[in-house]
Amino acid sequence: MRKFRRSIMILCKFLLTAAMAGLFLFVFFNWYDEVYFFFKGNLVLLFLYLFIYSMFMYSYGGYKIGALRLRELVFSNAAAAFLTNFVTYFIMCLITYRMLEVWPLLVCFAAQAILSVLLYWLAFRLNEWFYPPVGALLIRSADAQDIAMADAFIRKSTRYLVRETLVGQSYEQIVAIAKDYNVLVTGMLDTKLRSRLMAYCFETGRQLFILPALEDIMLNSAAQYMAEDLLVYRCRNRAFTPDQLAVKRAMDIGFSVLLMLFTLPITLLTALAVKLYDGGPVFYKQERLTRHGQTFQLLKFRSMIPDAEKRTGAVRACDADPRVTPVGRFIRACRIDELPQLLNVLKGEMSLVGPRPERPEIFAEICRDFPQFAYRLKVKAGITGYAQLYGKYNTDFGDKVRLDLLYIEKASILQDLQLLFYTFKILFMKDSTAGVDAAQTAGVENETDEQPLS
């Protein structure tokens, strides 16, 4: 039965890929006859299309049916199809030595997007039927951070539903209750207790999910080292090697220049819209922290009213924040307000990929309650990164640190490229721009006009 269910899910993914390629072929044969090849040449173009589409789908998680929400899957496929059509279009233009009509591929993309919604919906319903939510037993400590992580897992996990939560029980008491569950979720428990539970799950074939402490993330990325017959794990003491830093810097400069040229019309229109709305400054600058605690002036398009924090001080933006202008709300939703930071990248103050830069005063405040927050300064601050892509604006500080530490511990040029490609998908998802509830205070991403730029 398990093999049958897996086969059905594989078939759904195959049908989705075949449908996207089929629509492209229909458009190709009916509107791009000047690019026709002989039979084998058309096959090469088809395989190239499938390869590019599959790579983008794997990068964006478009094949993770059941692991991602339906909306996320649709966005993933849309991003993959759009980029694949974009790349294929320019390949065909290079072949014919001229610019071809682009509207047939735009129609193709629209048809692909509509068809993908239907196919994903069917696959999603099949997955729910084959794999109904599984009950789980949650074992956590009374630590505040552990409670926050456990609550987040309960809210966000759809595949595994927590039926019961245990706090402070002994190993024997936990095992007596765990017999009724095939899935266990543990938080930051005592080391001995967690080791015994890991052994119990291994021996009985139960699934074990661990909400990781920062030390777990460090150990997970450690390199295996053999001292003769002794197995040792060597933890990383730096994120990038000097060679990788040189390549990363070259990549920052190259991509930043290309992005600035590509987005120049958007930049000019945004500057005009911000200025015309209320006559205030177009940009604002704000002191932020980067690698090793160095400070720099971060640039953004102004999205709030002038002197937005004159009376309130540094507070986080919340949903329907009255300080955010209509123009600002739009450019925030589309991430256009971040474009001036490309200048920070060119100056070497930031990188394209890295932890989000924080304000010094708020950084100090967070570190008093959460000292590990300082780990983020091990690498240069970035426009995009794990916390920006997989977290949300209102993601808990502890979770942001875990995501940033995961990036730092697995640092590589390939990972940077993957995150840059994944950023394209996130641009169209509103969730990660959502503000916090009005009740939440003192945070990140604050805007002040203490040093406005005209």
GROMACS .gro file of N, CA, C and O in nm, residues 164-245:
model
  328
  164GLU      N    1  -0.099   1.556   2.253
  164GLU     CA    2  -0.072   1.562   2.397
  164GLU      C    3   0.066   1.625   2.418
  164GLU      O    4   0.158   1.601   2.341
  165THR      N    5   0.078   1.706   2.523
  165THR     CA    6   0.205   1.770   2.557
  165THR      C    7   0.246   1.730   2.698
  165THR      O    8   0.166   1.738   2.791
  166LEU      N    9   0.371   1.687   2.713
  166LEU     CA   10   0.424   1.646   2.843
  166LEU      C   11   0.534   1.743   2.886
  166LEU      O   12   0.621   1.780   2.806
  167VAL      N   13   0.528   1.784   3.012
  167VAL     CA   14   0.628   1.876   3.067
  167VAL      C   15   0.672   1.823   3.203
  167VAL      O   16   0.589   1.807   3.293
  168GLY      N   17   0.803   1.795   3.217
  168GLY     CA   18   0.857   1.757   3.348
  168GLY      C   19   0.841   1.611   3.386
  168GLY      O   20   0.876   1.574   3.499
  169GLN      N   21   0.791   1.526   3.298
  169GLN     CA   22   0.775   1.384   3.331
  169GLN      C   23   0.908   1.309   3.322
  169GLN      O   24   0.998   1.351   3.249
  170SER      N   25   0.917   1.201   3.393
  170SER     CA   26   1.036   1.116   3.388
  170SER      C   27   1.033   1.031   3.262
  170SER      O   28   0.931   1.022   3.192
  171TYR      N   29   1.146   0.965   3.234
  171TYR     CA   30   1.156   0.880   3.115
  171TYR      C   31   1.051   0.770   3.119
  171TYR      O   32   0.984   0.743   3.019
  172GLU      N   33   1.034   0.706   3.233
  172GLU     CA   34   0.938   0.596   3.245
  172GLU      C   35   0.795   0.645   3.221
  172GLU      O   36   0.715   0.577   3.154
  173GLN      N   37   0.760   0.761   3.274
  173GLN     CA   38   0.627   0.817   3.253
  173GLN      C   39   0.603   0.851   3.105
  173GLN      O   40   0.495   0.828   3.051
  174ILE      N   41   0.706   0.905   3.040
  174ILE     CA   42   0.694   0.941   2.899
  174ILE      C   43   0.674   0.816   2.814
  174ILE      O   44   0.587   0.813   2.726
  175VAL      N   45   0.755   0.714   2.838
  175VAL     CA   46   0.746   0.590   2.759
  175VAL      C   47   0.610   0.525   2.776
  175VAL      O   48   0.553   0.470   2.679
  176ALA      N   49   0.554   0.530   2.896
  176ALA     CA   50   0.423   0.470   2.919
  176ALA      C   51   0.316   0.536   2.833
  176ALA      O   52   0.223   0.471   2.783
  177ILE      N   53   0.328   0.668   2.812
  177ILE     CA   54   0.231   0.740   2.729
  177ILE      C   55   0.266   0.729   2.581
  177ILE      O   56   0.178   0.724   2.495
  178ALA      N   57   0.396   0.724   2.550
  178ALA     CA   58   0.443   0.722   2.411
  178ALA      C   59   0.403   0.595   2.337
  178ALA      O   60   0.408   0.591   2.214
  179LYS      N   61   0.364   0.490   2.409
  179LYS     CA   62   0.324   0.366   2.343
  179LYS      C   63   0.204   0.386   2.250
  179LYS      O   64   0.184   0.308   2.157
  180ASP      N   65   0.126   0.489   2.274
  180ASP     CA   66   0.007   0.516   2.191
  180ASP      C   67   0.038   0.607   2.072
  180ASP      O   68  -0.053   0.644   1.998
  181TYR      N   69   0.166   0.644   2.054
  181TYR     CA   70   0.204   0.736   1.946
  181TYR      C   71   0.317   0.677   1.863
  181TYR      O   72   0.406   0.610   1.916
  182ASN      N   73   0.311   0.704   1.733
  182ASN     CA   74   0.420   0.665   1.643
  182ASN      C   75   0.514   0.781   1.612
  182ASN      O   76   0.617   0.762   1.547
  183VAL      N   77   0.477   0.900   1.657
  183VAL     CA   78   0.559   1.019   1.632
  183VAL      C   79   0.580   1.093   1.763
  183VAL      O   80   0.485   1.123   1.836
  184LEU      N   81   0.708   1.121   1.794
  184LEU     CA   82   0.744   1.198   1.912
  184LEU      C   83   0.815   1.326   1.869
  184LEU      O   84   0.895   1.324   1.774
  185VAL      N   85   0.785   1.435   1.939
  185VAL     CA   86   0.850   1.564   1.913
  185VAL      C   87   0.911   1.610   2.045
  185VAL      O   88   0.842   1.619   2.146
  186THR      N   89   1.042   1.637   2.043
  186THR     CA   90   1.109   1.679   2.166
  186THR      C   91   1.165   1.819   2.151
  186THR      O   92   1.208   1.860   2.043
  187GLY      N   93   1.163   1.891   2.261
  187GLY     CA   94   1.222   2.024   2.266
  187GLY      C   95   1.358   2.018   2.332
  187GLY      O   96   1.431   1.918   2.320
  188MET      N   97   1.396   2.125   2.403
  188MET     CA   98   1.527   2.132   2.466
  188MET      C   99   1.524   2.062   2.601
  188MET      O  100   1.517   2.125   2.708
  189LEU      N  101   1.529   1.932   2.597
  189LEU     CA  102   1.522   1.850   2.718
  189LEU      C  103   1.662   1.831   2.778
  189LEU      O  104   1.763   1.863   2.716
  190ASP      N  105   1.664   1.775   2.898
  190ASP     CA  106   1.789   1.734   2.958
  190ASP      C  107   1.861   1.636   2.864
  190ASP      O  108   1.798   1.552   2.800
  191THR      N  109   1.992   1.648   2.853
  191THR     CA  110   2.070   1.568   2.758
  191THR      C  111   2.048   1.418   2.777
  191THR      O  112   2.028   1.344   2.679
  192LYS      N  113   2.051   1.372   2.900
  192LYS     CA  114   2.034   1.229   2.925
  192LYS      C  115   1.894   1.182   2.886
  192LYS      O  116   1.878   1.075   2.826
  193LEU      N  117   1.793   1.263   2.919
  193LEU     CA  118   1.656   1.225   2.886
  193LEU      C  119   1.638   1.221   2.736
  193LEU      O  120   1.577   1.127   2.682
  194ARG      N  121   1.690   1.319   2.664
  194ARG     CA  122   1.674   1.319   2.519
  194ARG      C  123   1.747   1.202   2.455
  194ARG      O  124   1.697   1.141   2.361
  195SER      N  125   1.865   1.168   2.507
  195SER     CA  126   1.940   1.053   2.453
  195SER      C  127   1.862   0.924   2.472
  195SER      O  128   1.857   0.839   2.382
  196ARG      N  129   1.798   0.908   2.588
  196ARG     CA  130   1.720   0.787   2.613
  196ARG      C  131   1.597   0.781   2.521
  196ARG      O  132   1.561   0.674   2.472
  197LEU      N  133   1.536   0.897   2.497
  197LEU     CA  134   1.421   0.900   2.407
  197LEU      C  135   1.463   0.871   2.263
  197LEU      O  136   1.390   0.805   2.188
  198MET      N  137   1.579   0.920   2.222
  198MET     CA  138   1.630   0.890   2.089
  198MET      C  139   1.654   0.739   2.073
  198MET      O  140   1.619   0.680   1.971
  199ALA      N  141   1.712   0.679   2.176
  199ALA     CA  142   1.735   0.535   2.172
  199ALA      C  143   1.602   0.459   2.168
  199ALA      O  144   1.588   0.359   2.095
  200TYR      N  145   1.505   0.506   2.245
  200TYR     CA  146   1.373   0.440   2.248
  200TYR      C  147   1.307   0.444   2.110
  200TYR      O  148   1.253   0.343   2.062
  201CYS      N  149   1.311   0.561   2.044
  201CYS     CA  150   1.250   0.573   1.911
  201CYS      C  151   1.325   0.488   1.808
  201CYS      O  152   1.264   0.428   1.719
  202PHE      N  153   1.458   0.481   1.821
  202PHE     CA  154   1.536   0.400   1.728
  202PHE      C  155   1.503   0.252   1.744
  202PHE      O  156   1.488   0.179   1.646
  203GLU      N  157   1.489   0.208   1.868
  203GLU     CA  158   1.463   0.066   1.894
  203GLU      C  159   1.321   0.026   1.856
  203GLU      O  160   1.297  -0.086   1.811
  204THR      N  161   1.225   0.117   1.873
  204THR     CA  162   1.085   0.083   1.847
  204THR      C  163   1.034   0.127   1.710
  204THR      O  164   0.919   0.103   1.676
  205GLY      N  165   1.120   0.193   1.631
  205GLY     CA  166   1.080   0.234   1.496
  205GLY      C  167   0.988   0.354   1.492
  205GLY      O  168   0.918   0.375   1.392
  206ARG      N  169   0.988   0.435   1.598
  206ARG     CA  170   0.904   0.555   1.599
  206ARG      C  171   0.978   0.673   1.536
  206ARG      O  172   1.101   0.682   1.543
  207GLN      N  173   0.899   0.763   1.476
  207GLN     CA  174   0.960   0.884   1.420
  207GLN      C  175   0.986   0.983   1.532
  207GLN      O  176   0.904   1.001   1.622
  208LEU      N  177   1.102   1.048   1.522
  208LEU     CA  178   1.140   1.146   1.624
  208LEU      C  179   1.173   1.279   1.558
  208LEU      O  180   1.256   1.286   1.467
  209PHE      N  181   1.106   1.385   1.602
  209PHE     CA  182   1.137   1.520   1.556
  209PHE      C  183   1.197   1.596   1.674
  209PHE      O  184   1.144   1.592   1.785
  210ILE      N  185   1.309   1.665   1.648
  210ILE     CA  186   1.377   1.739   1.753
  210ILE      C  187   1.373   1.888   1.720
  210ILE      O  188   1.416   1.929   1.611
  211LEU      N  189   1.318   1.969   1.809
  211LEU     CA  190   1.324   2.114   1.796
  211LEU      C  191   1.463   2.155   1.840
  211LEU      O  192   1.496   2.145   1.958
  212PRO      N  193   1.550   2.199   1.748
  212PRO     CA  194   1.692   2.208   1.779
  212PRO      C  195   1.732   2.329   1.862
  212PRO      O  196   1.680   2.440   1.845
  213ALA      N  197   1.826   2.305   1.951
  213ALA     CA  198   1.898   2.415   2.015
  213ALA      C  199   2.008   2.459   1.920
  213ALA      O  200   2.038   2.392   1.820
  214LEU      N  201   2.070   2.573   1.948
  214LEU     CA  202   2.175   2.623   1.859
  214LEU      C  203   2.291   2.525   1.850
  214LEU      O  204   2.354   2.509   1.745
  215GLU      N  205   2.321   2.455   1.960
  215GLU     CA  206   2.429   2.358   1.959
  215GLU      C  207   2.399   2.243   1.864
  215GLU      O  208   2.490   2.187   1.801
  216ASP      N  209   2.272   2.207   1.851
  216ASP     CA  210   2.234   2.099   1.759
  216ASP      C  211   2.263   2.140   1.615
  216ASP      O  212   2.307   2.058   1.534
  217ILE      N  213   2.236   2.267   1.581
  217ILE     CA  214   2.261   2.315   1.444
  217ILE      C  215   2.411   2.313   1.415
  217ILE      O  216   2.454   2.274   1.306
  218MET      N  217   2.492   2.353   1.513
  218MET     CA  218   2.637   2.350   1.495
  218MET      C  219   2.686   2.207   1.473
  218MET      O  220   2.770   2.181   1.386
  219LEU      N  221   2.636   2.115   1.552
  219LEU     CA  222   2.680   1.976   1.541
  219LEU      C  223   2.634   1.914   1.410
  219LEU      O  224   2.705   1.835   1.347
  220ASN      N  225   2.515   1.953   1.364
  220ASN     CA  226   2.460   1.898   1.240
  220ASN      C  227   2.547   1.931   1.119
  220ASN      O  228   2.551   1.855   1.022
  221SER      N  229   2.615   2.044   1.123
  221SER     CA  230   2.698   2.085   1.010
  221SER      C  231   2.845   2.055   1.030
  221SER      O  232   2.929   2.095   0.949
  222ALA      N  233   2.879   1.986   1.139
  222ALA     CA  234   3.018   1.954   1.167
  222ALA      C  235   3.071   1.852   1.066
  222ALA      O  236   2.998   1.768   1.013
  223ALA      N  237   3.201   1.860   1.039
  223ALA     CA  238   3.266   1.768   0.945
  223ALA      C  239   3.314   1.643   1.019
  223ALA      O  240   3.358   1.650   1.134
  224GLN      N  241   3.304   1.530   0.952
  224GLN     CA  242   3.351   1.405   1.011
  224GLN      C  243   3.503   1.397   1.002
  224GLN      O  244   3.563   1.425   0.899
  225TYR      N  245   3.567   1.362   1.113
  225TYR     CA  246   3.713   1.354   1.117
  225TYR      C  247   3.751   1.222   1.183
  225TYR      O  248   3.696   1.186   1.289
  226MET      N  249   3.842   1.149   1.120
  226MET     CA  250   3.886   1.020   1.173
  226MET      C  251   4.029   1.032   1.225
  226MET      O  252   4.121   1.064   1.150
  227ALA      N  253   4.047   1.011   1.354
  227ALA     CA  254   4.179   1.002   1.414
  227ALA      C  255   4.210   0.854   1.431
  227ALA      O  256   4.178   0.792   1.533
  228GLU      N  257   4.269   0.796   1.323
  228GLU     CA  258   4.286   0.651   1.311
  228GLU      C  259   4.148   0.586   1.318
  228GLU      O  260   4.065   0.603   1.230
  229ASP      N  261   4.119   0.514   1.427
  229ASP     CA  262   3.990   0.446   1.437
  229ASP      C  263   3.892   0.521   1.527
  229ASP      O  264   3.788   0.468   1.567
  230LEU      N  265   3.925   0.647   1.560
  230LEU     CA  266   3.839   0.727   1.648
  230LEU      C  267   3.760   0.828   1.565
  230LEU      O  268   3.817   0.909   1.492
  231LEU      N  269   3.627   0.821   1.576
  231LEU     CA  270   3.540   0.914   1.505
  231LEU      C  271   3.527   1.043   1.585
  231LEU      O  272   3.492   1.041   1.702
  232VAL      N  273   3.555   1.156   1.518
  232VAL     CA  274   3.548   1.287   1.581
  232VAL      C  275   3.471   1.381   1.489
  232VAL      O  276   3.483   1.372   1.366
  233TYR      N  277   3.392   1.469   1.546
  233TYR     CA  278   3.324   1.572   1.469
  233TYR      C  279   3.397   1.705   1.490
  233TYR      O  280   3.417   1.748   1.603
  234ARG      N  281   3.433   1.769   1.378
  234ARG     CA  282   3.502   1.897   1.383
  234ARG      C  283   3.405   2.008   1.346
  234ARG      O  284   3.358   2.016   1.233
  235CYS      N  285   3.372   2.093   1.444
  235CYS     CA  286   3.279   2.203   1.420
  235CYS      C  287   3.350   2.315   1.343
  235CYS      O  288   3.470   2.337   1.358
  236ARG      N  289   3.273   2.386   1.262
  236ARG     CA  290   3.330   2.495   1.182
  236ARG      C  291   3.357   2.616   1.270
  236ARG      O  292   3.274   2.653   1.354
  237ASN      N  293   3.472   2.680   1.251
  237ASN     CA  294   3.504   2.800   1.327
  237ASN      C  295   3.494   2.927   1.243
  237ASN      O  296   3.519   3.036   1.291
  238ARG      N  297   3.462   2.912   1.114
  238ARG     CA  298   3.440   3.027   1.028
  238ARG      C  299   3.343   2.987   0.918
  238ARG      O  300   3.335   2.870   0.880
  239ALA      N  301   3.271   3.086   0.869
  239ALA     CA  302   3.167   3.056   0.770
  239ALA      C  303   3.227   3.033   0.631
  239ALA      O  304   3.201   2.931   0.568
  240PHE      N  305   3.307   3.128   0.582
  240PHE     CA  306   3.363   3.120   0.449
  240PHE      C  307   3.515   3.119   0.455
  240PHE      O  308   3.575   3.186   0.540
  241THR      N  309   3.576   3.046   0.364
  241THR     CA  310   3.721   3.049   0.350
  241THR      C  311   3.760   3.178   0.275
  241THR      O  312   3.674   3.240   0.211
  242PRO      N  313   3.887   3.219   0.280
  242PRO     CA  314   3.928   3.339   0.206
  242PRO      C  315   3.895   3.331   0.056
  242PRO      O  316   3.854   3.431  -0.004
  243ASP      N  317   3.913   3.213  -0.004
  243ASP     CA  318   3.880   3.196  -0.145
  243ASP      C  319   3.730   3.216  -0.169
  243ASP      O  320   3.689   3.283  -0.266
  244GLN      N  321   3.648   3.160  -0.081
  244GLN     CA  322   3.503   3.174  -0.095
  244GLN      C  323   3.460   3.319  -0.076
  244GLN      O  324   3.370   3.367  -0.144
  245LEU      N  325   3.526   3.390   0.017
  245LEU     CA  326   3.493   3.531   0.038
  245LEU      C  327   3.522   3.613  -0.086
  245LEU      O  328   3.447   3.705  -0.121
   0.00000   0.00000   0.00000
